[in-house]
PDB file of C-alpha atoms in Angstrom:
ATOM      1  CA  MET A   1      67.235 -67.395-110.826  1.00  0.00           C
ATOM      2  CA  ASN A   2      66.320 -65.750-114.100  1.00  0.00           C
ATOM      3  CA  LEU A   3      67.297 -62.297-115.283  1.00  0.00           C
ATOM      4  CA  ALA A   4      64.355 -60.426-113.755  1.00  0.00           C
ATOM      5  CA  GLU A   5      64.976 -61.929-110.342  1.00  0.00           C
ATOM      6  CA  GLY A   6      68.669 -61.125-110.635  1.00  0.00           C
ATOM      7  CA  ILE A   7      67.942 -57.481-111.409  1.00  0.00           C
ATOM      8  CA  ARG A   8      65.478 -57.385-108.524  1.00  0.00           C
ATOM      9  CA  PHE A   9      68.071 -58.824-106.159  1.00  0.00           C
ATOM     10  CA  VAL A  10      70.773 -56.354-107.216  1.00  0.00           C
ATOM     11  CA  CYS A  11      68.367 -53.409-106.961  1.00  0.00           C
ATOM     12  CA  THR A  12      67.243 -54.445-103.491  1.00  0.00           C
ATOM     13  CA  ILE A  13      70.806 -54.769-102.214  1.00  0.00           C
ATOM     14  CA  LEU A  14      71.816 -51.458-103.780  1.00  0.00           C
ATOM     15  CA  LEU A  15      68.807 -49.572-102.360  1.00  0.00           C
ATOM     16  CA  SER A  16      69.287 -51.108 -98.921  1.00  0.00           C
ATOM     17  CA  VAL A  17      72.940 -50.084 -98.767  1.00  0.00           C
ATOM     18  CA  MET A  18      72.022 -46.592 -99.946  1.00  0.00           C
ATOM     19  CA  MET A  19      69.270 -46.339 -97.341  1.00  0.00           C
ATOM     20  CA  ILE A  20      71.382 -47.462 -94.387  1.00  0.00           C
ATOM     21  CA  GLY A  21      74.317 -45.274 -95.444  1.00  0.00           C
ATOM     22  CA  ALA A  22      72.138 -42.216 -95.875  1.00  0.00           C
ATOM     23  CA  ALA A  23      70.422 -42.837 -92.526  1.00  0.00           C
ATOM     24  CA  LEU A  24      73.809 -43.013 -90.826  1.00  0.00           C
ATOM     25  CA  GLY A  25      74.660 -39.754 -92.586  1.00  0.00           C
ATOM     26  CA  VAL A  26      71.499 -38.109 -91.214  1.00  0.00           C
ATOM     27  CA  VAL A  27      72.480 -39.025 -87.673  1.00  0.00           C
ATOM     28  CA  LEU A  28      76.251 -38.577 -87.827  1.00  0.00           C
ATOM     29  CA  PHE A  29      76.941 -35.529 -90.026  1.00  0.00           C
ATOM     30  CA  GLU A  30      78.010 -32.464 -88.104  1.00  0.00           C
ATOM     31  CA  ASN A  31      76.543 -30.042 -90.628  1.00  0.00           C
ATOM     32  CA  ILE A  32      72.754 -30.104 -90.462  1.00  0.00           C
ATOM     33  CA  VAL A  33      72.307 -29.137 -94.115  1.00  0.00           C
ATOM     34  CA  TYR A  34      74.144 -32.288 -95.181  1.00  0.00           C
ATOM     35  CA  SER A  35      71.814 -34.226 -92.881  1.00  0.00           C
ATOM     36  CA  ALA A  36      68.764 -32.750 -94.605  1.00  0.00           C
ATOM     37  CA  PHE A  37      70.032 -33.764 -98.039  1.00  0.00           C
ATOM     38  CA  THR A  38      70.950 -37.288 -96.960  1.00  0.00           C
ATOM     39  CA  LEU A  39      67.454 -37.497 -95.458  1.00  0.00           C
ATOM     40  CA  ALA A  40      66.161 -36.957 -99.000  1.00  0.00           C
ATOM     41  CA  GLY A  41      68.394 -39.877-100.030  1.00  0.00           C
ATOM     42  CA  VAL A  42      66.779 -42.078 -97.370  1.00  0.00           C
ATOM     43  CA  PHE A  43      63.300 -41.175 -98.582  1.00  0.00           C
ATOM     44  CA  MET A  44      64.149 -41.844-102.235  1.00  0.00           C
ATOM     45  CA  SER A  45      65.704 -45.234-101.510  1.00  0.00           C
ATOM     46  CA  ILE A  46      62.678 -46.223 -99.444  1.00  0.00           C
ATOM     47  CA  ALA A  47      60.448 -45.228-102.369  1.00  0.00           C
ATOM     48  CA  GLY A  48      62.500 -47.560-104.576  1.00  0.00           C
ATOM     49  CA  LEU A  49      62.100 -50.376-102.050  1.00  0.00           C
ATOM     50  CA  TYR A  50      58.330 -49.818-102.099  1.00  0.00           C
ATOM     51  CA  ILE A  51      58.328 -50.319-105.868  1.00  0.00           C
ATOM     52  CA  LEU A  52      60.221 -53.582-105.386  1.00  0.00           C
ATOM     53  CA  LEU A  53      57.531 -54.575-102.858  1.00  0.00           C
ATOM     54  CA  ASN A  54      54.717 -54.061-105.416  1.00  0.00           C
ATOM     55  CA  ALA A  55      53.500 -50.885-103.726  1.00  0.00           C
ATOM     56  CA  ASP A  56      53.471 -48.337-106.513  1.00  0.00           C
ATOM     57  CA  PHE A  57      50.911 -45.922-105.095  1.00  0.00           C
ATOM     58  CA  VAL A  58      52.654 -45.741-101.720  1.00  0.00           C
ATOM     59  CA  SER A  59      55.949 -45.167-103.508  1.00  0.00           C
ATOM     60  CA  ALA A  60      54.537 -42.194-105.401  1.00  0.00           C
ATOM     61  CA  ALA A  61      52.978 -40.833-102.208  1.00  0.00           C
ATOM     62  CA  GLN A  62      56.320 -41.257-100.439  1.00  0.00           C
ATOM     63  CA  VAL A  63      58.144 -39.199-103.062  1.00  0.00           C
ATOM     64  CA  LEU A  64      55.435 -36.527-103.147  1.00  0.00           C
ATOM     65  CA  VAL A  65      54.864 -36.126 -99.425  1.00  0.00           C
ATOM     66  CA  TYR A  66      58.266 -36.850 -97.926  1.00  0.00           C
ATOM     67  CA  VAL A  67      60.705 -35.536-100.520  1.00  0.00           C
ATOM     68  CA  GLY A  68      58.429 -32.838-101.830  1.00  0.00           C
ATOM     69  CA  ALA A  69      56.877 -31.547 -98.630  1.00  0.00           C
ATOM     70  CA  VAL A  70      58.535 -32.740 -95.428  1.00  0.00           C
ATOM     71  CA  ASN A  71      62.109 -32.404 -96.631  1.00  0.00           C
ATOM     72  CA  VAL A  72      61.518 -28.944 -98.071  1.00  0.00           C
ATOM     73  CA  LEU A  73      59.843 -27.977 -94.800  1.00  0.00           C
ATOM     74  CA  ILE A  74      62.892 -29.183 -92.871  1.00  0.00           C
ATOM     75  CA  LEU A  75      65.218 -27.225 -95.168  1.00  0.00           C
ATOM     76  CA  PHE A  76      63.115 -24.099 -94.591  1.00  0.00           C
ATOM     77  CA  ALA A  77      63.284 -24.668 -90.844  1.00  0.00           C
ATOM     78  CA  ILE A  78      67.062 -25.022 -91.024  1.00  0.00           C
ATOM     79  CA  MET A  79      67.263 -21.739 -92.904  1.00  0.00           C
ATOM     80  CA  LEU A  80      64.898 -19.994 -90.472  1.00  0.00           C
ATOM     81  CA  VAL A  81      66.797 -21.049 -87.364  1.00  0.00           C
ATOM     82  CA  ASN A  82      70.144 -20.786 -89.098  1.00  0.00           C
ATOM     83  CA  LYS A  83      72.349 -19.751 -86.248  1.00  0.00           C
ATOM     84  CA  ARG A  84      75.904 -20.890 -86.169  1.00  0.00           C
ATOM     85  CA  GLU A  85      76.181 -21.648 -82.522  1.00  0.00           C
ATOM     86  CA  ASP A  86      78.749 -23.825 -80.918  1.00  0.00           C
ATOM     87  CA  PHE A  87      76.969 -25.900 -78.354  1.00  0.00           C
ATOM     88  CA  LYS A  88      78.382 -25.714 -74.882  1.00  0.00           C
ATOM     89  CA  PRO A  89      80.277 -28.907 -74.143  1.00  0.00           C
ATOM     90  CA  VAL A  90      78.506 -31.122 -71.682  1.00  0.00           C
ATOM     91  CA  PRO A  91      80.746 -33.105 -69.353  1.00  0.00           C
ATOM     92  CA  ARG A  92      80.886 -36.846 -69.965  1.00  0.00           C
ATOM     93  CA  ARG A  93      78.887 -36.654 -73.151  1.00  0.00           C
ATOM     94  CA  TRP A  94      80.638 -39.707 -74.562  1.00  0.00           C
ATOM     95  CA  VAL A  95      79.103 -41.777 -71.766  1.00  0.00           C
ATOM     96  CA  ARG A  96      75.652 -40.798 -72.948  1.00  0.00           C
ATOM     97  CA  LYS A  97      76.499 -41.458 -76.583  1.00  0.00           C
ATOM     98  CA  GLY A  98      78.079 -44.801 -75.781  1.00  0.00           C
ATOM     99  CA  SER A  99      75.171 -45.962 -73.644  1.00  0.00           C
ATOM    100  CA  ALA A 100      72.684 -44.825 -76.300  1.00  0.00           C
ATOM    101  CA  ALA A 101      74.597 -46.772 -78.952  1.00  0.00           C
ATOM    102  CA  LEU A 102      74.686 -49.797 -76.662  1.00  0.00           C
ATOM    103  CA  VAL A 103      70.944 -49.656 -76.050  1.00  0.00           C
ATOM    104  CA  CYS A 104      70.245 -49.259 -79.773  1.00  0.00           C
ATOM    105  CA  ALA A 105      72.454 -52.228 -80.623  1.00  0.00           C
ATOM    106  CA  GLY A 106      70.623 -54.239 -77.971  1.00  0.00           C
ATOM    107  CA  VAL A 107      67.228 -53.298 -79.408  1.00  0.00           C
ATOM    108  CA  PHE A 108      68.456 -54.249 -82.862  1.00  0.00           C
ATOM    109  CA  ALA A 109      69.729 -57.607 -81.600  1.00  0.00           C
ATOM    110  CA  LEU A 110      66.391 -58.263 -79.922  1.00  0.00           C
ATOM    111  CA  LEU A 111      64.405 -57.391 -83.033  1.00  0.00           C
ATOM    112  CA  ALA A 112      66.751 -59.407 -85.248  1.00  0.00           C
ATOM    113  CA  THR A 113      66.425 -62.549 -83.147  1.00  0.00           C
ATOM    114  CA  MET A 114      62.654 -62.110 -83.097  1.00  0.00           C
ATOM    115  CA  VAL A 115      62.544 -61.715 -86.885  1.00  0.00           C
ATOM    116  CA  VAL A 116      64.805 -64.692 -87.552  1.00  0.00           C
ATOM    117  CA  LYS A 117      63.238 -67.042 -85.008  1.00  0.00           C
ATOM    118  CA  THR A 118      59.641 -66.478 -86.073  1.00  0.00           C
ATOM    119  CA  SER A 119      58.391 -68.610 -88.943  1.00  0.00           C
ATOM    120  CA  TRP A 120      56.384 -66.208 -91.067  1.00  0.00           C
ATOM    121  CA  PRO A 121      53.509 -67.778 -93.024  1.00  0.00           C
ATOM    122  CA  THR A 122      54.540 -66.221 -96.318  1.00  0.00           C
ATOM    123  CA  ASP A 123      52.538 -67.355 -99.300  1.00  0.00           C
ATOM    124  CA  LEU A 124      54.119 -66.202-102.538  1.00  0.00           C
ATOM    125  CA  SER A 125      51.997 -68.437-104.755  1.00  0.00           C
ATOM    126  CA  LEU A 126      49.184 -65.862-104.776  1.00  0.00           C
ATOM    127  CA  VAL A 127      49.675 -63.301-107.505  1.00  0.00           C
ATOM    128  CA  PRO A 128      49.565 -59.688-106.328  1.00  0.00           C
ATOM    129  CA  PRO A 129      46.643 -57.562-107.516  1.00  0.00           C
ATOM    130  CA  VAL A 130      47.101 -55.830-110.840  1.00  0.00           C
ATOM    131  CA  SER A 131      46.179 -52.355-109.699  1.00  0.00           C
ATOM    132  CA  ALA A 132      47.005 -51.498-106.119  1.00  0.00           C
ATOM    133  CA  VAL A 133      45.461 -48.047-106.515  1.00  0.00           C
ATOM    134  CA  GLU A 134      41.952 -49.380-107.089  1.00  0.00           C
ATOM    135  CA  LEU A 135      42.193 -51.677-104.072  1.00  0.00           C
ATOM    136  CA  ILE A 136      43.468 -48.879-101.843  1.00  0.00           C
ATOM    137  CA  GLY A 137      40.656 -46.625-103.041  1.00  0.00           C
ATOM    138  CA  GLU A 138      38.071 -49.287-102.278  1.00  0.00           C
ATOM    139  CA  HIS A 139      39.514 -49.710 -98.799  1.00  0.00           C
ATOM    140  CA  PHE A 140      39.454 -45.967 -98.220  1.00  0.00           C
ATOM    141  CA  PHE A 141      35.811 -45.587 -99.122  1.00  0.00           C
ATOM    142  CA  SER A 142      34.428 -48.754 -97.600  1.00  0.00           C
ATOM    143  CA  ASP A 143      35.993 -50.253 -94.505  1.00  0.00           C
ATOM    144  CA  TYR A 144      38.505 -47.502 -93.688  1.00  0.00           C
ATOM    145  CA  LEU A 145      36.150 -44.576 -94.267  1.00  0.00           C
ATOM    146  CA  LEU A 146      36.186 -43.312 -90.684  1.00  0.00           C
ATOM    147  CA  PRO A 147      40.022 -43.189 -90.361  1.00  0.00           C
ATOM    148  CA  PHE A 148      40.150 -41.491 -93.754  1.00  0.00           C
ATOM    149  CA  GLU A 149      37.845 -38.699 -92.613  1.00  0.00           C
ATOM    150  CA  ILE A 150      39.641 -38.404 -89.276  1.00  0.00           C
ATOM    151  CA  ALA A 151      42.914 -38.037 -91.172  1.00  0.00           C
ATOM    152  CA  SER A 152      41.472 -35.106 -93.096  1.00  0.00           C
ATOM    153  CA  ILE A 153      40.386 -33.435 -89.861  1.00  0.00           C
ATOM    154  CA  LEU A 154      43.840 -34.099 -88.403  1.00  0.00           C
ATOM    155  CA  LEU A 155      45.471 -32.402 -91.389  1.00  0.00           C
ATOM    156  CA  LEU A 156      43.222 -29.366 -90.963  1.00  0.00           C
ATOM    157  CA  MET A 157      44.063 -29.186 -87.249  1.00  0.00           C
ATOM    158  CA  ALA A 158      47.781 -29.456 -87.980  1.00  0.00           C
ATOM    159  CA  LEU A 159      47.522 -26.700 -90.595  1.00  0.00           C
ATOM    160  CA  VAL A 160      45.750 -24.258 -88.288  1.00  0.00           C
ATOM    161  CA  GLY A 161      47.828 -25.247 -85.270  1.00  0.00           C
ATOM    162  CA  ALA A 162      51.142 -24.782 -87.045  1.00  0.00           C
ATOM    163  CA  ILE A 163      50.123 -21.319 -88.221  1.00  0.00           C
ATOM    164  CA  VAL A 164      48.910 -20.307 -84.754  1.00  0.00           C
ATOM    165  CA  ILE A 165      52.069 -21.552 -83.035  1.00  0.00           C
ATOM    166  CA  ALA A 166      54.591 -20.148 -85.490  1.00  0.00           C
ATOM    167  CA  ARG A 167      53.169 -16.737 -86.372  1.00  0.00           C
ATOM    168  CA  ARG A 168      54.398 -13.504 -84.884  1.00  0.00           C
ATOM    169  CA  GLU A 169      51.914 -11.234 -83.201  1.00  0.00           C
ATOM    170  CA  SER A 170      52.071  -7.789 -84.709  1.00  0.00           C
ATOM    171  CA  ILE A 171      50.552  -4.613 -83.386  1.00  0.00           C
ATOM    172  CA  VAL A 172      48.297  -3.035 -85.974  1.00  0.00           C
ATOM    173  CA  GLY A 173      46.969   0.505 -85.841  1.00  0.00           C
ATOM    174  CA  GLU A 174      48.634   1.956 -82.733  1.00  0.00           C
ATOM    175  CA  GLU A 175      51.440   3.967 -84.292  1.00  0.00           C
ATOM    176  CA  THR A 176      49.153   5.545 -86.885  1.00  0.00           C
ATOM    177  CA  ALA A 177      47.244   7.368 -84.160  1.00  0.00           C
ATOM    178  CA  LEU A 178      49.723  10.262 -84.229  1.00  0.00           C
ATOM    179  CA  VAL A 179      48.100  13.246 -85.888  1.00  0.00           C
ATOM    180  CA  GLY A 180      49.896  16.174 -87.487  1.00  0.00           C
ATOM    181  CA  GLU A 181      53.102  14.892 -88.888  1.00  0.00           C
ATOM    182  CA  THR A 182      53.254  12.105 -91.355  1.00  0.00           C
ATOM    183  CA  PRO A 183      55.027   9.123 -89.904  1.00  0.00           C
ATOM    184  CA  PRO A 184      58.003   7.742 -91.804  1.00  0.00           C
ATOM    185  CA  PRO A 185      57.124   4.792 -93.966  1.00  0.00           C
ATOM    186  CA  VAL A 186      57.590   1.719 -91.906  1.00  0.00           C
ATOM    187  CA  LEU A 187      58.209  -1.307 -94.008  1.00  0.00           C
ATOM    188  CA  GLU A 188      57.637  -3.864 -91.328  1.00  0.00           C
ATOM    189  CA  LEU A 189      54.915  -4.381 -88.826  1.00  0.00           C
ATOM    190  CA  PRO A 190      55.947  -3.706 -85.261  1.00  0.00           C
ATOM    191  CA  GLU A 191      56.045  -6.893 -83.342  1.00  0.00           C
ATOM    192  CA  ARG A 192      54.635  -7.438 -79.933  1.00  0.00           C
ATOM    193  CA  PRO A 193      57.639  -8.278 -77.776  1.00  0.00           C
ATOM    194  CA  ARG A 194      57.625 -11.645 -76.196  1.00  0.00           C
ATOM    195  CA  GLU A 195      59.093 -11.897 -72.791  1.00  0.00           C
ATOM    196  CA  PRO A 196      62.067 -14.210 -72.985  1.00  0.00           C
ATOM    197  CA  VAL A 197      61.736 -17.225 -70.791  1.00  0.00           C
ATOM    198  CA  ALA A 198      64.517 -17.831 -68.303  1.00  0.00           C
TER     199      ALA A 198
ATOM    200  CA  MET B   1      64.321 -61.662-101.220  1.00  0.00           C
ATOM    201  CA  PRO B   2      62.714 -63.173 -98.131  1.00  0.00           C
ATOM    202  CA  LEU B   3      60.499 -61.233 -95.784  1.00  0.00           C
ATOM    203  CA  GLU B   4      63.145 -61.381 -93.063  1.00  0.00           C
ATOM    204  CA  PHE B   5      65.517 -59.215 -95.088  1.00  0.00           C
ATOM    205  CA  PHE B   6      63.093 -56.311 -95.231  1.00  0.00           C
ATOM    206  CA  LEU B   7      62.195 -56.699 -91.561  1.00  0.00           C
ATOM    207  CA  LEU B   8      65.879 -56.596 -90.592  1.00  0.00           C
ATOM    208  CA  LEU B   9      66.347 -53.532 -92.788  1.00  0.00           C
ATOM    209  CA  ALA B  10      63.452 -51.759 -91.070  1.00  0.00           C
ATOM    210  CA  ALA B  11      64.812 -52.748 -87.650  1.00  0.00           C
ATOM    211  CA  ALA B  12      68.225 -51.285 -88.515  1.00  0.00           C
ATOM    212  CA  LEU B  13      66.632 -48.047 -89.715  1.00  0.00           C
ATOM    213  CA  PHE B  14      64.551 -47.868 -86.525  1.00  0.00           C
ATOM    214  CA  CYS B  15      67.612 -48.307 -84.305  1.00  0.00           C
ATOM    215  CA  ILE B  16      69.541 -45.626 -86.210  1.00  0.00           C
ATOM    216  CA  GLY B  17      66.555 -43.345 -85.719  1.00  0.00           C
ATOM    217  CA  ILE B  18      66.436 -44.002 -81.985  1.00  0.00           C
ATOM    218  CA  TYR B  19      70.159 -43.299 -81.675  1.00  0.00           C
ATOM    219  CA  GLY B  20      69.751 -39.973 -83.478  1.00  0.00           C
ATOM    220  CA  LEU B  21      66.670 -39.097 -81.419  1.00  0.00           C
ATOM    221  CA  VAL B  22      68.489 -39.632 -78.132  1.00  0.00           C
ATOM    222  CA  THR B  23      71.927 -38.219 -78.874  1.00  0.00           C
ATOM    223  CA  SER B  24      71.446 -35.249 -81.196  1.00  0.00           C
ATOM    224  CA  ARG B  25      71.549 -31.761 -79.744  1.00  0.00           C
ATOM    225  CA  ASN B  26      70.131 -29.852 -82.681  1.00  0.00           C
ATOM    226  CA  ALA B  27      66.344 -29.758 -82.403  1.00  0.00           C
ATOM    227  CA  VAL B  28      65.818 -30.002 -86.160  1.00  0.00           C
ATOM    228  CA  ARG B  29      67.890 -33.182 -86.249  1.00  0.00           C
ATOM    229  CA  VAL B  30      65.584 -34.672 -83.621  1.00  0.00           C
ATOM    230  CA  LEU B  31      62.670 -34.123 -86.001  1.00  0.00           C
ATOM    231  CA  MET B  32      64.621 -35.786 -88.795  1.00  0.00           C
ATOM    232  CA  SER B  33      65.210 -38.803 -86.556  1.00  0.00           C
ATOM    233  CA  VAL B  34      61.478 -39.019 -85.889  1.00  0.00           C
ATOM    234  CA  GLU B  35      60.938 -39.118 -89.637  1.00  0.00           C
ATOM    235  CA  LEU B  36      63.431 -41.996 -89.837  1.00  0.00           C
ATOM    236  CA  LEU B  37      61.446 -43.898 -87.198  1.00  0.00           C
ATOM    237  CA  LEU B  38      58.171 -43.400 -89.071  1.00  0.00           C
ATOM    238  CA  ASN B  39      59.776 -44.541 -92.305  1.00  0.00           C
ATOM    239  CA  ALA B  40      61.041 -47.712 -90.654  1.00  0.00           C
ATOM    240  CA  VAL B  41      57.499 -48.489 -89.525  1.00  0.00           C
ATOM    241  CA  ASN B  42      56.198 -47.806 -93.029  1.00  0.00           C
ATOM    242  CA  LEU B  43      58.737 -50.185 -94.543  1.00  0.00           C
ATOM    243  CA  ASN B  44      57.591 -52.857 -92.102  1.00  0.00           C
ATOM    244  CA  LEU B  45      53.934 -52.315 -93.001  1.00  0.00           C
ATOM    245  CA  VAL B  46      54.525 -52.438 -96.741  1.00  0.00           C
ATOM    246  CA  SER B  47      56.637 -55.585 -96.570  1.00  0.00           C
ATOM    247  CA  PHE B  48      54.025 -57.305 -94.398  1.00  0.00           C
ATOM    248  CA  SER B  49      51.281 -56.292 -96.819  1.00  0.00           C
ATOM    249  CA  ASN B  50      53.270 -57.700 -99.729  1.00  0.00           C
ATOM    250  CA  TYR B  51      54.290 -61.005 -98.187  1.00  0.00           C
ATOM    251  CA  LEU B  52      51.459 -61.885 -95.808  1.00  0.00           C
ATOM    252  CA  ASP B  53      48.437 -60.034 -97.191  1.00  0.00           C
ATOM    253  CA  GLY B  54      49.066 -59.960-100.900  1.00  0.00           C
ATOM    254  CA  GLN B  55      45.429 -60.172-101.983  1.00  0.00           C
ATOM    255  CA  ASN B  56      43.834 -57.231-100.206  1.00  0.00           C
ATOM    256  CA  ILE B  57      46.703 -54.933 -99.331  1.00  0.00           C
ATOM    257  CA  ARG B  58      45.664 -53.469 -96.021  1.00  0.00           C
ATOM    258  CA  GLY B  59      49.213 -52.622 -94.975  1.00  0.00           C
ATOM    259  CA  GLN B  60      49.514 -50.080 -97.748  1.00  0.00           C
ATOM    260  CA  VAL B  61      46.341 -48.351 -96.543  1.00  0.00           C
ATOM    261  CA  PHE B  62      47.876 -48.041 -93.097  1.00  0.00           C
ATOM    262  CA  THR B  63      51.075 -46.731 -94.672  1.00  0.00           C
ATOM    263  CA  VAL B  64      49.143 -43.925 -96.311  1.00  0.00           C
ATOM    264  CA  PHE B  65      47.647 -43.021 -92.929  1.00  0.00           C
ATOM    265  CA  VAL B  66      51.097 -43.035 -91.326  1.00  0.00           C
ATOM    266  CA  ILE B  67      52.411 -40.752 -94.082  1.00  0.00           C
ATOM    267  CA  THR B  68      49.537 -38.345 -93.378  1.00  0.00           C
ATOM    268  CA  VAL B  69      50.236 -38.260 -89.660  1.00  0.00           C
ATOM    269  CA  ALA B  70      53.965 -37.829 -90.333  1.00  0.00           C
ATOM    270  CA  ALA B  71      53.331 -34.792 -92.507  1.00  0.00           C
ATOM    271  CA  ALA B  72      51.127 -33.214 -89.834  1.00  0.00           C
ATOM    272  CA  GLU B  73      53.714 -34.024 -87.165  1.00  0.00           C
ATOM    273  CA  ALA B  74      56.503 -32.416 -89.180  1.00  0.00           C
ATOM    274  CA  ALA B  75      54.526 -29.201 -89.651  1.00  0.00           C
ATOM    275  CA  VAL B  76      53.543 -28.846 -85.992  1.00  0.00           C
ATOM    276  CA  GLY B  77      56.993 -29.869 -84.744  1.00  0.00           C
ATOM    277  CA  LEU B  78      58.779 -27.315 -86.873  1.00  0.00           C
ATOM    278  CA  ALA B  79      56.341 -24.635 -85.726  1.00  0.00           C
ATOM    279  CA  ILE B  80      57.093 -25.525 -82.100  1.00  0.00           C
ATOM    280  CA  ILE B  81      60.842 -25.397 -82.775  1.00  0.00           C
ATOM    281  CA  LEU B  82      60.423 -21.989 -84.400  1.00  0.00           C
ATOM    282  CA  ALA B  83      58.470 -20.664 -81.411  1.00  0.00           C
ATOM    283  CA  ILE B  84      61.059 -21.999 -78.951  1.00  0.00           C
ATOM    284  CA  TYR B  85      63.859 -20.521 -81.037  1.00  0.00           C
ATOM    285  CA  ARG B  86      62.211 -17.096 -80.944  1.00  0.00           C
ATOM    286  CA  SER B  87      61.732 -17.098 -77.209  1.00  0.00           C
ATOM    287  CA  ARG B  88      64.986 -18.749 -76.095  1.00  0.00           C
ATOM    288  CA  ASP B  89      67.313 -17.882 -78.996  1.00  0.00           C
ATOM    289  CA  THR B  90      68.856 -21.322 -79.207  1.00  0.00           C
ATOM    290  CA  ILE B  91      68.070 -24.727 -80.653  1.00  0.00           C
ATOM    291  CA  ASP B  92      70.215 -26.683 -78.240  1.00  0.00           C
ATOM    292  CA  MET B  93      68.256 -29.576 -76.819  1.00  0.00           C
ATOM    293  CA  GLU B  94      70.262 -29.427 -73.584  1.00  0.00           C
ATOM    294  CA  GLN B  95      68.683 -26.086 -72.730  1.00  0.00           C
ATOM    295  CA  PHE B  96      65.073 -27.013 -73.410  1.00  0.00           C
ATOM    296  CA  ASN B  97      64.406 -28.004 -69.818  1.00  0.00           C
ATOM    297  CA  LEU B  98      61.426 -25.711 -69.341  1.00  0.00           C
ATOM    298  CA  LEU B  99      59.057 -28.445 -68.219  1.00  0.00           C
ATOM    299  CA  LYS B 100      61.649 -30.644 -66.633  1.00  0.00           C
ATOM    300  CA  TRP B 101      61.314 -30.013 -62.900  1.00  0.00           C
TER     301      TRP B 101
END
């Protein structure tokens, strides 16, 4: 093992420990803001693992999309629904948590045995391509052209759909119908009341 | 590092994500757990594309598609949570039983 492989090994172990620890923090922290920041830690460590796996373009996309967009979006959502509410205790909640942990451990054991038992035909003699970006671009515009275009349509649908779902409906032009006296300056649009459900 | 190491890592991340998805009561934390699941799948795809398909990296192309879908899912999911929060004034998952029975 030469120096480069040693550094690679140490970096992989370090990033893996960081990733698992931060993921446990996302799930187990009581405060949701801490969870959001440890989620950023998970995304950054996964970006580092992508670099170690010769995937530089995907690593950059991971940092841009996940840390830059999704995590900020989640932080905004936490601030928008920031309500310090103590959840009502549910009876025998520890049974649910324990059974969920048991099932997850079982799934992990199953996957681990599958991974270890299978003999993967890895071939490390082939050198990886010099520029992954060019290859990915060729794939996008030749044999994966249709999924690429469908992904753009999906993004447009998600954009419009998110705005339609999350916006408030305001009433425009009804209160200005009063003639005679000047209405006081209203600094916010009146909102159409939604009937609360149940 | 062998391929098995990365696959085990992705499996561990996936199981942590499932645990958070099932047990958390805050709706925003459920979305975060879904992001963990998608990231585990991405890690799997990238490690497969490096070790088994090193010449024409098709796994990375799929990873980019998964990242796209994850971004769209996060936007729509947070919008749904916001709408539910406005109408029910809580983000407790135990009380979102509108479509249950």
